[in-house]
């Protein structure tokens, strides 16, 4: 059904995107051979900056979109370096909160020899201080933004405040459910979301399907189910099977680009950022999602969460036709 209260995306490449959520340090190890539990495994280990919101913000900035980041990091060396890195990429970090109560967030991921994520854990306690009051202190940032993106690491009351501020400013809102354990925070808020980017397991959970939507038909069905509940646009990421998408007017599937998987961390965030950038620059939805798939593929090849030389030209060069 059409949702008359939903704010749609409109071209607005000059106004900053407002990105709210997780930022931290990624520690990712790629096992060289067979995984053995309960003992040390030889691996290649790398450290970089991550967090869903931070990744999306950096990708947008590298594509040339003005972007502001709202997050919380510790008053520690990791926080100093993270903010310097983001600012160097073009992200406005002036409103980021610093805390002495918790360390800067961190994520540990374990990848098998095929490039698939086997196990992950994170420490995002600092985000407890990304409070409704913090958002209200920066309500003015909503007034001149082009859109709001957030990840489900946020406290639930903060999400509700975010949606209220976005509604007052007539802004479209996009969310990444982030994980199965966090997706429940947004399940009752679907009619207030202009765009959502779940994976196969998350979309099945949100659509009340009995099992992950691992096939194209299932993913399209789940996406359409969420649209019928009021979401403006649903983009389902399906790893090697590509992307399914649906709105009230159209639906479709874009195949993945065959590529060597070096590190899957951040690929979905790159896809989200590229789609948002495209929509803000009046690129049709089908082409926007193709650019997103291109961004994800390029990021999969890179040992880190964000491709440092990302550009629109590079996305088009790598595009699925």
Coordinates of C-alpha atoms in Angstrom, one line a residue:
X1 CA 0.0 0.0 0.0
X2 CA 1.0 3.6 -0.5
X3 CA 2.0 5.3 2.8
X4 CA 0.7 9.0 2.6
X5 CA 2.9 9.9 5.6
X6 CA 6.1 8.7 4.1
X7 CA 8.8 11.2 2.9
X8 CA 10.2 10.1 -0.4
X9 CA 13.8 10.8 -1.6
X10 CA 14.3 13.8 -3.8
X11 CA 17.4 15.1 -5.6
X12 CA 19.4 17.2 -3.2
X13 CA 23.2 16.7 -3.8
X14 CA 24.2 20.0 -2.1
X15 CA 22.6 19.4 1.4
X16 CA 24.5 17.2 3.8
X17 CA 23.3 13.7 4.6
X18 CA 22.9 13.1 8.3
X19 CA 24.4 9.8 9.3
X20 CA 23.8 8.5 12.9
X21 CA 25.1 5.4 14.6
X22 CA 28.1 3.2 15.2
X23 CA 31.7 4.0 14.8
X24 CA 34.7 2.0 16.0
X25 CA 37.8 0.0 15.3
X26 CA 37.5 -3.2 13.2
X27 CA 39.9 -6.1 13.9
X28 CA 39.4 -8.7 11.2
X29 CA 41.3 -12.0 10.9
X30 CA 41.2 -14.2 7.8
X31 CA 42.0 -17.8 8.6
X32 CA 44.5 -19.3 6.2
X33 CA 43.2 -22.9 6.4
X34 CA 40.6 -25.0 8.1
X35 CA 39.1 -23.4 11.2
X36 CA 39.9 -25.2 14.5
X37 CA 37.8 -24.1 17.5
X38 CA 39.4 -23.9 21.0
X39 CA 42.9 -23.1 19.7
X40 CA 44.9 -20.5 17.9
X41 CA 44.5 -20.4 14.1
X42 CA 47.1 -19.0 11.7
X43 CA 45.5 -15.9 10.1
X44 CA 46.1 -12.6 8.4
X45 CA 44.8 -9.9 10.8
X46 CA 44.1 -6.3 9.9
X47 CA 42.9 -3.3 11.8
X48 CA 40.9 -0.4 10.4
X49 CA 38.1 2.0 11.2
X50 CA 34.5 0.7 11.0
X51 CA 31.0 0.9 12.3
X52 CA 28.0 0.9 10.0
X53 CA 27.2 4.6 10.3
X54 CA 30.9 5.6 10.0
X55 CA 31.4 3.4 7.0
X56 CA 28.3 4.8 5.2
X57 CA 29.4 8.3 6.0
X58 CA 32.9 7.8 4.7
X59 CA 31.6 6.2 1.5
X60 CA 29.2 9.1 0.9
X61 CA 32.0 11.6 1.5
X62 CA 34.4 9.8 -0.9
X63 CA 31.6 9.9 -3.6
X64 CA 31.4 13.7 -3.1
X65 CA 28.3 13.9 -1.0
X66 CA 28.4 16.4 2.0
X67 CA 27.8 14.3 5.1
X68 CA 27.6 14.9 8.9
X69 CA 28.3 12.1 11.4
X70 CA 26.6 11.8 14.8
X71 CA 28.1 9.1 17.0
X72 CA 29.9 8.6 20.3
X73 CA 33.6 7.7 20.7
X74 CA 35.8 7.4 23.7
X75 CA 38.2 10.0 24.9
X76 CA 41.1 7.7 23.9
X77 CA 43.7 7.3 21.2
X78 CA 41.3 5.2 19.0
X79 CA 38.7 7.9 19.1
X80 CA 41.2 10.6 18.2
X81 CA 42.5 8.6 15.2
X82 CA 39.0 7.6 14.1
X83 CA 37.8 11.2 14.0
X84 CA 40.9 12.4 12.2
X85 CA 40.5 9.6 9.6
X86 CA 36.9 10.5 9.0
X87 CA 37.5 14.2 8.8
X88 CA 40.4 13.5 6.4
X89 CA 37.9 11.7 4.1
X90 CA 35.6 14.7 4.1
X91 CA 33.1 13.7 6.9
X92 CA 31.9 16.5 9.2
X93 CA 32.6 15.2 12.7
X94 CA 32.2 18.4 14.7
X95 CA 29.0 17.2 16.5
X96 CA 30.5 13.8 17.5
X97 CA 30.2 13.2 21.3
X98 CA 33.3 12.1 23.3
X99 CA 32.9 10.0 26.4
X100 CA 35.1 9.0 29.3
X101 CA 32.6 6.3 30.5
X102 CA 33.3 3.8 27.7
X103 CA 36.1 3.1 25.2
X104 CA 35.7 3.8 21.5
X105 CA 33.6 1.0 19.9
X106 CA 35.3 -2.1 18.6
X107 CA 34.4 -5.1 16.3
X108 CA 36.2 -8.4 15.9
X109 CA 35.4 -10.5 12.9
X110 CA 36.7 -13.9 11.8
X111 CA 36.7 -14.8 8.1
X112 CA 37.3 -18.2 6.7
X113 CA 39.6 -19.0 3.8
X114 CA 36.8 -18.4 1.3
X115 CA 36.2 -14.9 2.5
X116 CA 33.0 -15.7 4.4
X117 CA 32.3 -14.3 7.9
X118 CA 32.3 -17.1 10.4
X119 CA 32.0 -15.3 13.7
X120 CA 31.9 -11.7 14.9
X121 CA 31.5 -9.7 18.1
X122 CA 31.4 -6.1 19.0
X123 CA 31.6 -3.7 21.9
X124 CA 29.4 -0.7 21.3
X125 CA 28.7 0.4 24.9
X126 CA 29.7 3.9 24.0
X127 CA 26.5 4.2 21.9
X128 CA 24.4 4.1 25.1
X129 CA 25.4 7.8 25.3
X130 CA 23.9 8.5 21.8
X131 CA 20.8 9.5 23.6
X132 CA 17.6 11.3 22.7
X133 CA 19.0 14.4 24.5
X134 CA 22.1 14.3 22.4
X135 CA 20.0 14.3 19.2
X136 CA 17.8 17.1 20.5
X137 CA 20.9 19.2 21.2
X138 CA 21.7 18.9 17.5
X139 CA 18.1 19.2 16.1
X140 CA 19.3 22.1 13.9
X141 CA 21.3 19.5 11.9
X142 CA 18.1 17.9 10.8
X143 CA 16.7 21.1 9.4
X144 CA 19.3 21.5 6.6
X145 CA 19.9 17.8 5.9
X146 CA 19.0 15.9 2.7
X147 CA 18.2 12.7 4.4
X148 CA 18.8 10.7 7.6
X149 CA 20.5 7.3 7.8
X150 CA 20.9 5.3 11.0
X151 CA 21.9 1.9 12.0
X152 CA 20.1 -0.3 14.6
X153 CA 22.9 -0.1 17.1
X154 CA 21.1 3.0 18.5
X155 CA 19.1 2.8 21.7
X156 CA 15.4 2.3 20.9
X157 CA 14.3 5.6 22.5
X158 CA 17.0 7.4 20.5
X159 CA 15.6 5.9 17.3
X160 CA 12.1 7.2 18.2
X161 CA 13.5 10.7 18.8
X162 CA 15.4 10.5 15.5
X163 CA 12.3 9.6 13.6
X164 CA 10.4 12.4 15.3
X165 CA 13.1 15.0 14.4
X166 CA 13.3 13.7 10.8
X167 CA 9.5 13.9 10.4
X168 CA 9.5 17.5 11.6
X169 CA 12.1 18.3 9.1
X170 CA 10.3 16.3 6.3
X171 CA 13.4 14.1 5.7
X172 CA 13.5 10.6 4.2
X173 CA 14.9 8.1 6.7
X174 CA 17.0 5.0 5.8
X175 CA 18.0 2.3 8.2
X176 CA 20.3 -0.7 8.2
X177 CA 18.9 -3.3 10.5
X178 CA 22.6 -4.2 11.3
X179 CA 22.0 -7.8 12.7
X180 CA 19.2 -10.2 13.6
X181 CA 19.7 -9.3 17.3
X182 CA 19.1 -5.6 16.6
X183 CA 16.5 -5.7 13.9
X184 CA 13.7 -6.1 16.4
X185 CA 14.2 -2.4 17.4
X186 CA 12.7 -1.3 14.1
X187 CA 10.0 -3.9 13.5
X188 CA 7.2 -1.7 14.9
X189 CA 8.5 1.4 13.1
X190 CA 8.4 0.2 9.5
X191 CA 5.7 2.7 8.3
X192 CA 8.1 5.5 9.2
X193 CA 11.0 4.3 7.1
X194 CA 11.6 5.5 3.6
X195 CA 14.3 2.9 2.9
X196 CA 15.6 -0.2 4.6
X197 CA 18.6 -2.5 3.6
X198 CA 18.2 -5.9 5.3
X199 CA 20.1 -9.1 4.4
X200 CA 18.3 -12.4 3.8
X201 CA 17.9 -13.3 7.4
X202 CA 16.9 -9.8 8.6
X203 CA 14.2 -9.3 5.9
X204 CA 12.7 -12.7 6.8
X205 CA 12.5 -11.8 10.4
X206 CA 11.0 -8.4 9.7
X207 CA 8.4 -9.9 7.3
X208 CA 7.6 -12.8 9.7
X209 CA 8.8 -15.5 7.4
X210 CA 9.7 -18.9 8.9
X211 CA 13.2 -19.0 7.4
X212 CA 15.8 -16.7 5.8
X213 CA 14.9 -15.5 2.3
X214 CA 17.8 -17.2 0.6
X215 CA 16.2 -17.4 -2.9
X216 CA 15.3 -14.6 -5.2
X217 CA 11.5 -15.4 -5.1
X218 CA 11.5 -15.4 -1.3
X219 CA 13.5 -12.2 -1.0
X220 CA 11.1 -10.4 -3.4
X221 CA 8.1 -11.7 -1.5
X222 CA 9.6 -10.5 1.8
X223 CA 10.5 -7.1 0.4
X224 CA 7.0 -6.6 -1.0
X225 CA 5.6 -7.7 2.4
X226 CA 7.6 -4.9 4.1
X227 CA 6.4 -2.4 1.4
X228 CA 2.8 -3.4 2.1
X229 CA 3.5 -2.6 5.8
X230 CA 4.5 1.0 4.9
X231 CA 8.2 0.9 4.0
X232 CA 9.0 3.1 1.0
X233 CA 11.8 1.1 -0.5
X234 CA 13.3 -2.3 0.5
X235 CA 16.7 -3.4 -0.7
X236 CA 17.6 -7.0 0.3
X237 CA 21.3 -7.9 0.1
X238 CA 21.9 -11.6 -0.7
X239 CA 25.6 -11.9 -1.0
X240 CA 26.6 -13.9 -4.1
X241 CA 22.9 -13.9 -5.3
X242 CA 22.9 -10.1 -5.7
X243 CA 20.2 -7.7 -4.6
X244 CA 16.4 -7.8 -4.6
X245 CA 14.4 -4.6 -4.3
X246 CA 10.8 -3.4 -4.1
X247 CA 8.8 -0.2 -3.8
X248 CA 5.1 0.3 -4.2
X249 CA 5.6 0.8 -7.9
X250 CA 8.3 -1.6 -8.9
X251 CA 10.4 -4.5 -7.9
X252 CA 13.4 -6.3 -9.4
X253 CA 16.7 -8.1 -9.0
X254 CA 20.3 -7.1 -9.8
X255 CA 22.9 -9.9 -10.1
X256 CA 26.1 -9.7 -8.1
X257 CA 29.4 -9.0 -9.8
X258 CA 31.7 -12.0 -9.7
X259 CA 34.7 -11.0 -7.7
X260 CA 37.4 -12.4 -5.4
X261 CA 36.3 -11.9 -1.8
X262 CA 39.2 -10.5 0.2
X263 CA 37.1 -9.1 3.1
X264 CA 33.3 -8.9 3.3
X265 CA 33.4 -6.2 6.0
X266 CA 31.7 -3.0 4.9
X267 CA 30.4 -4.3 1.5
X268 CA 26.8 -3.7 2.5
X269 CA 27.6 -0.3 3.8
X270 CA 29.2 0.7 0.5
X271 CA 26.1 -0.5 -1.3
X272 CA 23.8 1.5 0.9
X273 CA 26.0 4.7 0.5
X274 CA 26.1 4.4 -3.2
X275 CA 22.3 3.9 -3.5
X276 CA 21.7 7.0 -1.3
X277 CA 24.2 9.0 -3.3
X278 CA 22.5 8.0 -6.5
X279 CA 19.0 8.9 -5.2
X280 CA 20.2 12.3 -4.0
X281 CA 21.7 12.9 -7.5
X282 CA 18.4 12.0 -9.4
X283 CA 19.7 8.7 -10.7
X284 CA 16.8 6.2 -11.4
X285 CA 16.3 3.5 -8.8
X286 CA 17.4 0.6 -11.0
X287 CA 20.6 2.3 -11.9
X288 CA 21.1 3.4 -8.3
X289 CA 21.0 -0.2 -7.1
X290 CA 23.4 -1.2 -9.9
X291 CA 25.8 1.4 -8.6
X292 CA 25.3 0.0 -5.1
X293 CA 26.2 -3.5 -6.3
X294 CA 29.3 -2.1 -8.0
X295 CA 30.4 -0.4 -4.8
X296 CA 29.9 -3.6 -2.8
X297 CA 31.9 -5.6 -5.3
X298 CA 34.8 -3.2 -5.2
X299 CA 34.8 -3.2 -1.4
X300 CA 34.8 -7.0 -1.3
X301 CA 38.2 -6.9 -3.1
X302 CA 39.7 -4.5 -0.5
X303 CA 41.1 -5.5 2.9
X304 CA 39.2 -2.9 4.8
X305 CA 35.7 -1.5 5.4
X306 CA 35.9 1.3 2.9
X307 CA 37.6 1.6 -0.5
X308 CA 40.0 4.6 0.0
X309 CA 39.9 5.6 -3.7
X310 CA 36.1 5.2 -4.2
X311 CA 34.6 7.5 -6.8
X312 CA 31.5 7.6 -9.0
X313 CA 33.7 7.1 -12.1
X314 CA 35.1 3.9 -10.5
X315 CA 31.6 2.7 -9.8
X316 CA 30.5 3.2 -13.4
X317 CA 33.6 1.5 -14.7
X318 CA 32.7 -1.6 -12.7
X319 CA 29.0 -1.4 -13.4
X320 CA 26.8 -4.5 -14.2
X321 CA 25.1 -3.7 -17.6

